[in-house]
Amino acid sequence: MNRADCERMDRDDPLAGFRDEFVLPADMIYFAGNSLGPPPRAAHDRALEVLDREWGEGLVSSWNAAGWFDLPVNLGNRIAPLVGAAAGEVVVTDSTGIDLYKVVHAALAMRPDRRVIVMEGSNFPTDNYMIQGLIAALGRGHTIRFLEYPDLDRALDGSVAAVCVNHVHYRTGRIHDMAAVTRRAHEAGALAVWDLCHSAGVLPVDLEAALADFAVGCTYKYLNGGPGSPAFLFVARRHHGEARQPLTGWWGHARPFAFDRDYRPAAGIRQMLSGTQPILSLAVAAVGIEMVARAGVDRIRSKSVQLTTLFSELVSIRCGGYGLRVISPADAAQRGSQIAIEHANGYEIIQALASRGVVGDFRSPECMRFGLSPLFLRHVDVWDAVDRLLEVLSTDAWRDPRYAVRKTVT
Ligand SMILES: Cc1ncc(COP(=O)(O)O)c(C=O)c1O
C-alpha cells in the first residue's frame, strides 16, 4: 500500500463528488467531523434565503408561508429513513441532552413500579448528568446502575425501568448491538433508549427492526447541521399517546393556537416539542441532512469502513514503537466511523498535528480521536495524515512546550 494506491481508491470512490459540496480550508485534513461537521456550501445560500426572504420579507407570515411551524416535524421525517424510523416518529428539537431528559422521563413514567436505569458509566457524560438531574428532580428513589460493555445487558432484572445506551461509544467508537440489547431489555420488561449521536448519518441504524422504544441524536456531527444545530428525538409509534414528556409547553399542546388555559398533549410526535424553535438552525441543518440522504447511508458506511481500516492499518504498520494504543475495535463490523488512539501525551500530539493541518480532537486523559467522515475525506488524506503523525512522533516535535498549553475546548 502506498500513496498511489490511495489515489486510485479515491478515483474509484462513488462519493468523491461530495467533497466539493463542503467548505473546507485548503491544506486542512479534518478528522473532527465526529465532533462538528464542516459547512455544506449550500448552507450559506439557505441561511441567506431565510434571513433575507423568509425573515426579512415574510416576517411573521413565514411561520405559515415558509413552513417554519412544521419544520421540526418535517425535518424529523427526513431523518427518519436514515435511522430506520417511519414518518411521524422523529422530531428535530432542543439538544441531545434535553431530548434524552424528555424521553427517559417518559420511559420512567411508563414503568412506574421500577426504579433502576441501566447505563454505561463511560457514556458521553452529559447522558449520565442529565439522568442524574432527572432522578433528583423526580425524587422518587430512582437509581442508576452503571454497567459496562459487555455486561450491559447481563444484569437486567424486574427492577429495571430503562436501559439507556450510546449506540456508538463516543470514545472507543465501539458499536453496541442495538437489536440484542433492546431484546434483553424487553425480556426484562424494561424499555430501551438509544443515543445515536455517533451513528446517525454514518452507519445504517434500524430503530424499527431493533424494536427500540426511544432514541435521541445530534445533527452537528455526521449530519453536518452546524454548530449547536438542534437534536432529534424518536418515539416508537406504539408508544405515542402513552409516552409523555415533562416540559409541557405550547408547541406540544393539542391546539397551540386555541390558547387554552390548561395543557392538553398533542397526539403524535409533536407532543415532544416544548417551545418556539430555532428556525435558522433548523433550516441550515436541513441542508446537511439532505446530503446524507442523497449519498445514501449504505454507501457512506462502506467508505467509512475503508477509511477506518486504512487509517488503523497505516498507524500500526508505520507508527509502531511510539507507545500508541489503538482502542477502537479491530473488527470493522464493531466499529463506528472513528479511530481512537491512546498515548500518555495524546494532548500534545493532537496539538502538534493541528499545527500541521491535521485536525483531530482529544478526550481526557489520554484519548486522541480521529473521526473519518466519508462525505469529504479522501484516502490520500488518511495517507498524508499518517505521514504527519509519524513525523510528529519520530522527531519528538510534540515535545515543544507550546503544544502542552491546554485550551478550553479540547
Ligand atoms: C453520545 C453523545 N451524546 C450527547 C452529546 C452532546 O449532547 P448535547 O447535544 O446535548 O450537547 C454528545 C456530544 O458529543 C455525544 O457524543
XYZ file of C-alpha atoms and ligand atoms in Angstrom:
426
model
C 0.000 0.000 0.000
C 1.337 3.421 -0.952
C 0.019 6.884 -1.723
C -0.680 5.965 -5.352
C -2.956 3.141 -4.138
C -4.846 5.719 -2.098
C -5.185 7.964 -5.157
C -6.566 5.037 -7.098
C -9.121 4.307 -4.341
C -10.177 7.958 -4.477
C -10.674 7.753 -8.240
C -12.956 4.738 -7.722
C -14.869 6.369 -4.872
C -18.570 6.818 -5.767
C -18.888 9.508 -3.090
C -15.884 11.544 -4.274
C -18.059 14.327 -5.697
C -19.469 15.243 -2.297
C -16.191 16.746 -1.105
C -16.672 19.797 -3.323
C -20.049 20.421 -1.754
C -18.326 21.404 1.516
C -16.400 24.491 2.572
C -13.065 23.166 3.834
C -9.883 25.171 4.365
C -7.217 24.318 1.782
C -4.462 22.101 3.211
C -6.509 21.028 6.209
C -7.196 17.345 6.841
C -10.288 17.387 9.004
C -10.776 14.428 11.346
C -13.185 16.230 13.668
C -16.352 15.601 11.660
C -17.401 13.322 14.541
C -17.419 16.445 16.715
C -18.539 19.188 14.319
C -19.120 18.523 10.642
C -17.962 21.202 8.136
C -20.439 23.547 6.432
C -22.100 22.380 3.224
C -21.698 25.130 0.612
C -25.458 25.187 0.108
C -25.923 26.034 3.807
C -24.639 29.528 3.092
C -27.300 30.242 0.456
C -30.004 28.648 2.547
C -29.103 30.790 5.580
C -29.216 33.944 3.438
C -32.537 32.892 1.965
C -34.025 32.523 5.441
C -32.527 35.828 6.591
C -33.368 37.920 3.544
C -36.538 36.444 2.142
C -38.298 34.376 4.797
C -37.433 36.534 7.802
C -36.645 39.859 6.096
C -39.583 39.952 3.695
C -42.023 37.376 5.054
C -41.611 38.305 8.714
C -44.275 36.745 10.921
C -46.206 35.308 7.960
C -43.320 32.897 7.379
C -44.460 30.765 10.308
C -47.152 29.617 7.862
C -45.927 30.575 4.397
C -42.348 29.305 4.737
C -43.341 26.225 6.728
C -41.491 27.311 9.861
C -44.067 25.954 12.279
C -43.926 22.471 10.793
C -40.160 22.427 10.278
C -39.298 20.323 13.393
C -41.676 17.575 12.290
C -40.842 17.814 8.579
C -37.142 17.650 9.287
C -37.793 14.689 11.578
C -39.472 12.979 8.639
C -36.302 13.473 6.597
C -34.109 11.988 9.329
C -36.494 9.065 9.917
C -35.351 6.918 6.945
C -31.712 7.459 7.939
C -32.328 5.792 11.311
C -34.904 3.153 10.379
C -37.926 5.055 11.654
C -41.220 5.889 9.967
C -42.652 9.305 9.186
C -44.179 10.822 12.310
C -41.809 9.041 14.717
C -38.965 11.607 14.728
C -38.892 15.311 15.530
C -35.962 17.751 15.485
C -35.765 19.945 18.568
C -33.664 21.130 21.504
C -30.318 19.499 22.335
C -29.434 15.837 22.686
C -29.285 16.074 26.477
C -32.655 17.812 26.769
C -34.223 15.305 24.418
C -32.754 12.489 26.490
C -34.255 14.033 29.609
C -37.639 14.130 27.900
C -37.675 10.561 26.635
C -36.216 8.975 29.783
C -38.789 10.871 31.834
C -41.450 9.402 29.552
C -39.954 5.908 29.868
C -39.838 6.019 33.670
C -43.485 7.079 33.811
C -44.326 4.037 31.651
C -42.683 1.719 34.210
C -43.978 3.272 37.470
C -43.121 0.291 39.695
C -39.455 0.129 38.654
C -36.674 2.340 39.965
C -33.460 1.394 38.109
C -31.939 2.891 34.954
C -29.068 0.912 33.429
C -26.337 2.938 31.716
C -22.671 2.679 30.858
C -20.690 4.919 33.192
C -18.376 5.551 30.249
C -21.233 7.034 28.178
C -20.800 10.529 26.868
C -21.047 12.241 30.276
C -23.971 14.547 29.525
C -26.215 11.484 29.304
C -25.263 10.467 32.840
C -25.555 14.036 34.105
C -28.988 14.524 32.581
C -30.357 11.319 34.076
C -28.810 12.149 37.437
C -30.596 15.510 37.290
C -33.827 13.861 36.207
C -33.945 11.362 39.058
C -33.046 14.082 41.574
C -35.939 16.181 40.272
C -38.319 13.205 40.381
C -37.324 12.480 43.988
C -38.852 9.003 43.854
C -35.800 6.924 44.706
C -34.631 6.050 41.194
C -31.027 4.924 40.884
C -28.617 4.409 38.005
C -26.977 1.001 37.726
C -23.731 1.614 35.856
C -22.579 -1.409 33.859
C -20.022 -1.582 31.087
C -19.873 -3.445 27.812
C -20.049 -6.460 27.539
C -22.007 -6.777 30.804
C -24.511 -4.100 29.995
C -27.429 -6.376 29.269
C -26.439 -9.263 31.531
C -27.777 -7.940 34.824
C -31.263 -6.909 33.851
C -33.991 -7.784 36.330
C -37.512 -6.755 37.257
C -36.318 -3.545 38.911
C -35.019 -2.047 35.654
C -37.276 0.553 34.058
C -34.980 1.592 31.203
C -31.662 0.771 29.578
C -30.058 3.885 28.163
C -27.058 3.384 25.868
C -24.853 5.249 23.380
C -25.175 3.278 20.116
C -21.565 4.060 19.179
C -19.257 4.796 22.090
C -18.014 8.396 21.826
C -14.507 7.456 22.911
C -13.702 3.983 21.575
C -16.084 4.020 18.621
C -17.459 0.590 19.594
C -20.919 -0.211 18.187
C -23.430 -1.714 20.589
C -25.679 -4.409 19.191
C -28.911 -2.425 19.246
C -31.184 -5.355 18.452
C -29.627 -7.651 21.072
C -29.532 -5.093 23.895
C -33.092 -3.965 23.141
C -34.292 -7.565 23.126
C -32.662 -8.256 26.507
C -34.185 -5.061 27.896
C -37.625 -6.091 26.685
C -37.238 -9.621 28.075
C -36.651 -7.994 31.458
C -39.719 -5.770 30.958
C -37.603 -2.622 30.529
C -37.591 -0.008 27.765
C -34.585 0.728 25.538
C -33.356 4.275 24.915
C -30.578 4.874 22.364
C -28.248 7.848 21.875
C -27.389 7.921 18.151
C -25.007 10.900 18.171
C -22.125 8.869 16.731
C -24.148 6.695 14.375
C -26.783 8.891 12.725
C -25.768 9.627 9.152
C -22.700 7.401 9.067
C -23.937 3.935 9.982
C -27.090 2.048 8.997
C -29.409 2.293 12.006
C -32.669 0.371 12.138
C -34.674 1.505 15.141
C -37.807 -0.273 13.957
C -36.150 -3.624 13.262
C -34.499 -3.470 16.688
C -37.860 -2.537 18.261
C -36.165 0.382 20.018
C -38.518 2.374 22.215
C -36.874 5.793 22.235
C -33.816 7.427 20.692
C -32.067 10.777 20.540
C -29.148 12.077 18.479
C -27.449 15.235 17.326
C -27.325 16.762 13.852
C -23.997 18.593 14.135
C -21.630 15.622 13.683
C -22.047 13.330 10.663
C -25.216 15.110 9.533
C -23.212 18.348 9.160
C -26.020 20.500 10.542
C -23.881 23.271 12.053
C -22.578 24.251 15.492
C -25.291 23.663 18.085
C -27.846 22.599 15.473
C -30.911 21.029 17.104
C -31.012 17.369 18.047
C -33.586 14.769 17.026
C -35.783 12.566 19.097
C -37.554 9.288 18.220
C -40.561 7.732 19.915
C -41.790 4.401 18.529
C -45.312 4.845 17.244
C -46.658 2.133 19.556
C -45.828 4.450 22.494
C -47.468 7.567 21.080
C -50.174 8.729 23.429
C -48.708 6.866 26.404
C -45.214 8.410 26.278
C -45.442 11.895 27.788
C -42.582 14.337 28.056
C -42.347 16.650 31.078
C -41.679 20.067 29.505
C -45.279 20.694 28.549
C -45.036 23.918 26.567
C -47.434 25.241 23.991
C -45.709 23.690 20.978
C -46.588 20.260 22.373
C -50.194 21.235 23.046
C -53.015 19.600 21.089
C -54.221 23.039 19.893
C -51.471 25.603 20.480
C -53.362 28.391 18.786
C -56.526 27.831 20.801
C -54.620 29.401 23.709
C -56.422 27.234 26.250
C -55.636 27.735 29.917
C -54.680 24.128 30.568
C -52.208 21.812 28.902
C -53.501 19.040 26.690
C -50.906 16.900 24.861
C -50.752 16.736 21.077
C -51.443 13.248 19.804
C -48.324 12.434 17.809
C -44.601 13.203 17.907
C -45.427 16.920 18.198
C -46.084 16.344 21.899
C -42.307 16.097 22.339
C -41.905 19.772 21.437
C -41.883 22.433 24.121
C -41.481 25.917 22.674
C -40.509 28.139 19.740
C -37.779 26.519 17.695
C -34.520 27.960 16.238
C -35.626 28.310 12.629
C -32.290 29.467 11.218
C -30.530 26.462 12.701
C -33.238 24.071 11.590
C -33.216 25.437 8.041
C -29.431 25.131 7.763
C -29.418 21.654 9.318
C -31.817 20.520 6.594
C -29.058 21.019 4.005
C -26.634 18.569 5.631
C -29.387 16.038 6.268
C -30.414 16.173 2.605
C -26.809 15.493 1.517
C -26.593 12.365 3.647
C -29.915 11.154 2.262
C -28.666 11.756 -1.291
C -25.366 9.958 -0.673
C -27.123 7.002 0.972
C -26.142 5.604 4.362
C -25.074 2.237 2.916
C -22.569 3.844 0.543
C -21.374 6.096 3.357
C -20.858 3.075 5.590
C -18.805 1.143 3.041
C -16.468 4.086 2.545
C -16.312 4.614 6.305
C -15.151 1.020 6.775
C -12.490 1.507 4.074
C -11.223 4.709 5.689
C -11.099 3.456 9.278
C -9.442 0.213 8.156
C -6.845 2.123 6.131
C -6.144 4.519 8.991
C -5.728 1.847 11.670
C -3.596 -0.363 9.417
C -1.294 2.509 8.412
C -0.921 3.587 12.039
C 0.011 0.094 13.155
C 2.385 -0.544 10.203
C 4.080 2.869 10.082
C 3.863 4.238 13.629
C 4.768 1.206 15.749
C 7.192 1.673 18.644
C 5.981 5.095 19.753
C 3.622 3.993 22.533
C 0.369 4.380 20.588
C -2.531 2.131 21.653
C -5.481 1.868 19.245
C -8.545 1.390 21.480
C -11.178 1.176 18.727
C -12.331 -2.372 17.888
C -10.052 -4.088 15.366
C -13.094 -5.651 13.681
C -14.627 -3.043 11.371
C -18.077 -4.562 11.895
C -17.900 -3.491 15.554
C -16.508 -0.037 14.867
C -18.194 3.252 14.057
C -16.502 5.878 11.906
C -13.602 6.828 14.132
C -10.262 5.528 15.277
C -9.316 6.310 18.860
C -5.707 6.100 19.931
C -4.349 6.461 23.444
C -0.959 7.901 24.286
C 0.311 9.435 27.526
C 0.992 12.662 25.597
C -2.068 12.492 23.394
C -2.964 16.124 24.011
C 0.410 17.388 22.826
C 0.364 15.092 19.793
C -3.092 16.335 18.760
C -1.883 19.942 19.072
C 1.274 19.247 17.079
C -0.823 17.597 14.363
C -3.241 20.537 14.296
C -0.359 22.924 13.690
C 0.462 20.743 10.658
C -3.103 20.967 9.335
C -4.335 17.616 10.674
C -7.292 18.300 12.960
C -8.469 15.606 15.367
C -9.601 16.024 18.952
C -8.643 14.926 22.424
C -10.648 13.334 25.206
C -9.005 13.387 28.611
C -6.987 11.695 29.984
C -5.167 10.108 27.001
C -7.509 9.616 24.058
C -6.872 11.045 20.582
C -9.933 10.767 18.351
C -9.804 10.695 14.564
C -13.271 10.857 13.038
C -13.463 9.693 9.425
C -16.365 11.440 7.718
C -16.811 9.721 4.336
C -18.543 12.601 2.570
C -15.433 14.773 2.438
C -12.378 12.739 3.484
C -10.244 11.029 0.852
C -7.957 8.040 1.137
C -4.979 10.282 0.360
C -5.945 12.427 3.345
C -5.534 9.366 5.541
C -2.162 8.610 3.970
C -0.924 12.196 4.408
C -2.215 12.416 7.984
C -0.334 9.270 8.982
C 2.782 10.770 7.337
C 2.468 13.791 9.593
C 1.708 11.680 12.658
C 4.891 9.717 12.005
C 6.850 12.944 11.646
C 5.442 14.328 14.933
C 6.357 11.106 16.757
C 9.717 10.341 15.170
C 11.102 13.874 15.591
C 9.602 14.379 19.078
C 8.001 17.526 17.660
C 5.135 17.147 20.141
C 7.559 17.977 22.994
C 7.508 21.667 22.044
C 6.080 23.307 25.232
C 3.517 25.345 23.307
C 1.646 22.116 22.492
C 1.127 21.423 26.210
C -0.926 24.578 26.805
C -4.473 23.370 27.463
C -7.304 25.024 25.562
C -10.848 25.248 26.946
C -12.331 23.030 24.239
C -10.062 20.073 23.517
C -23.015 10.416 22.599
C -23.237 11.883 22.825
N -24.351 12.302 23.450
C -24.576 13.619 23.662
C -23.670 14.580 23.236
C -23.876 16.051 23.451
O -25.156 16.407 23.745
P -25.684 17.889 23.521
O -26.122 17.990 22.087
O -26.822 17.982 24.476
O -24.597 18.857 23.834
C -22.508 14.173 22.581
C -21.540 15.202 22.128
O -20.531 14.996 21.579
C -22.284 12.802 22.380
O -21.164 12.379 21.775
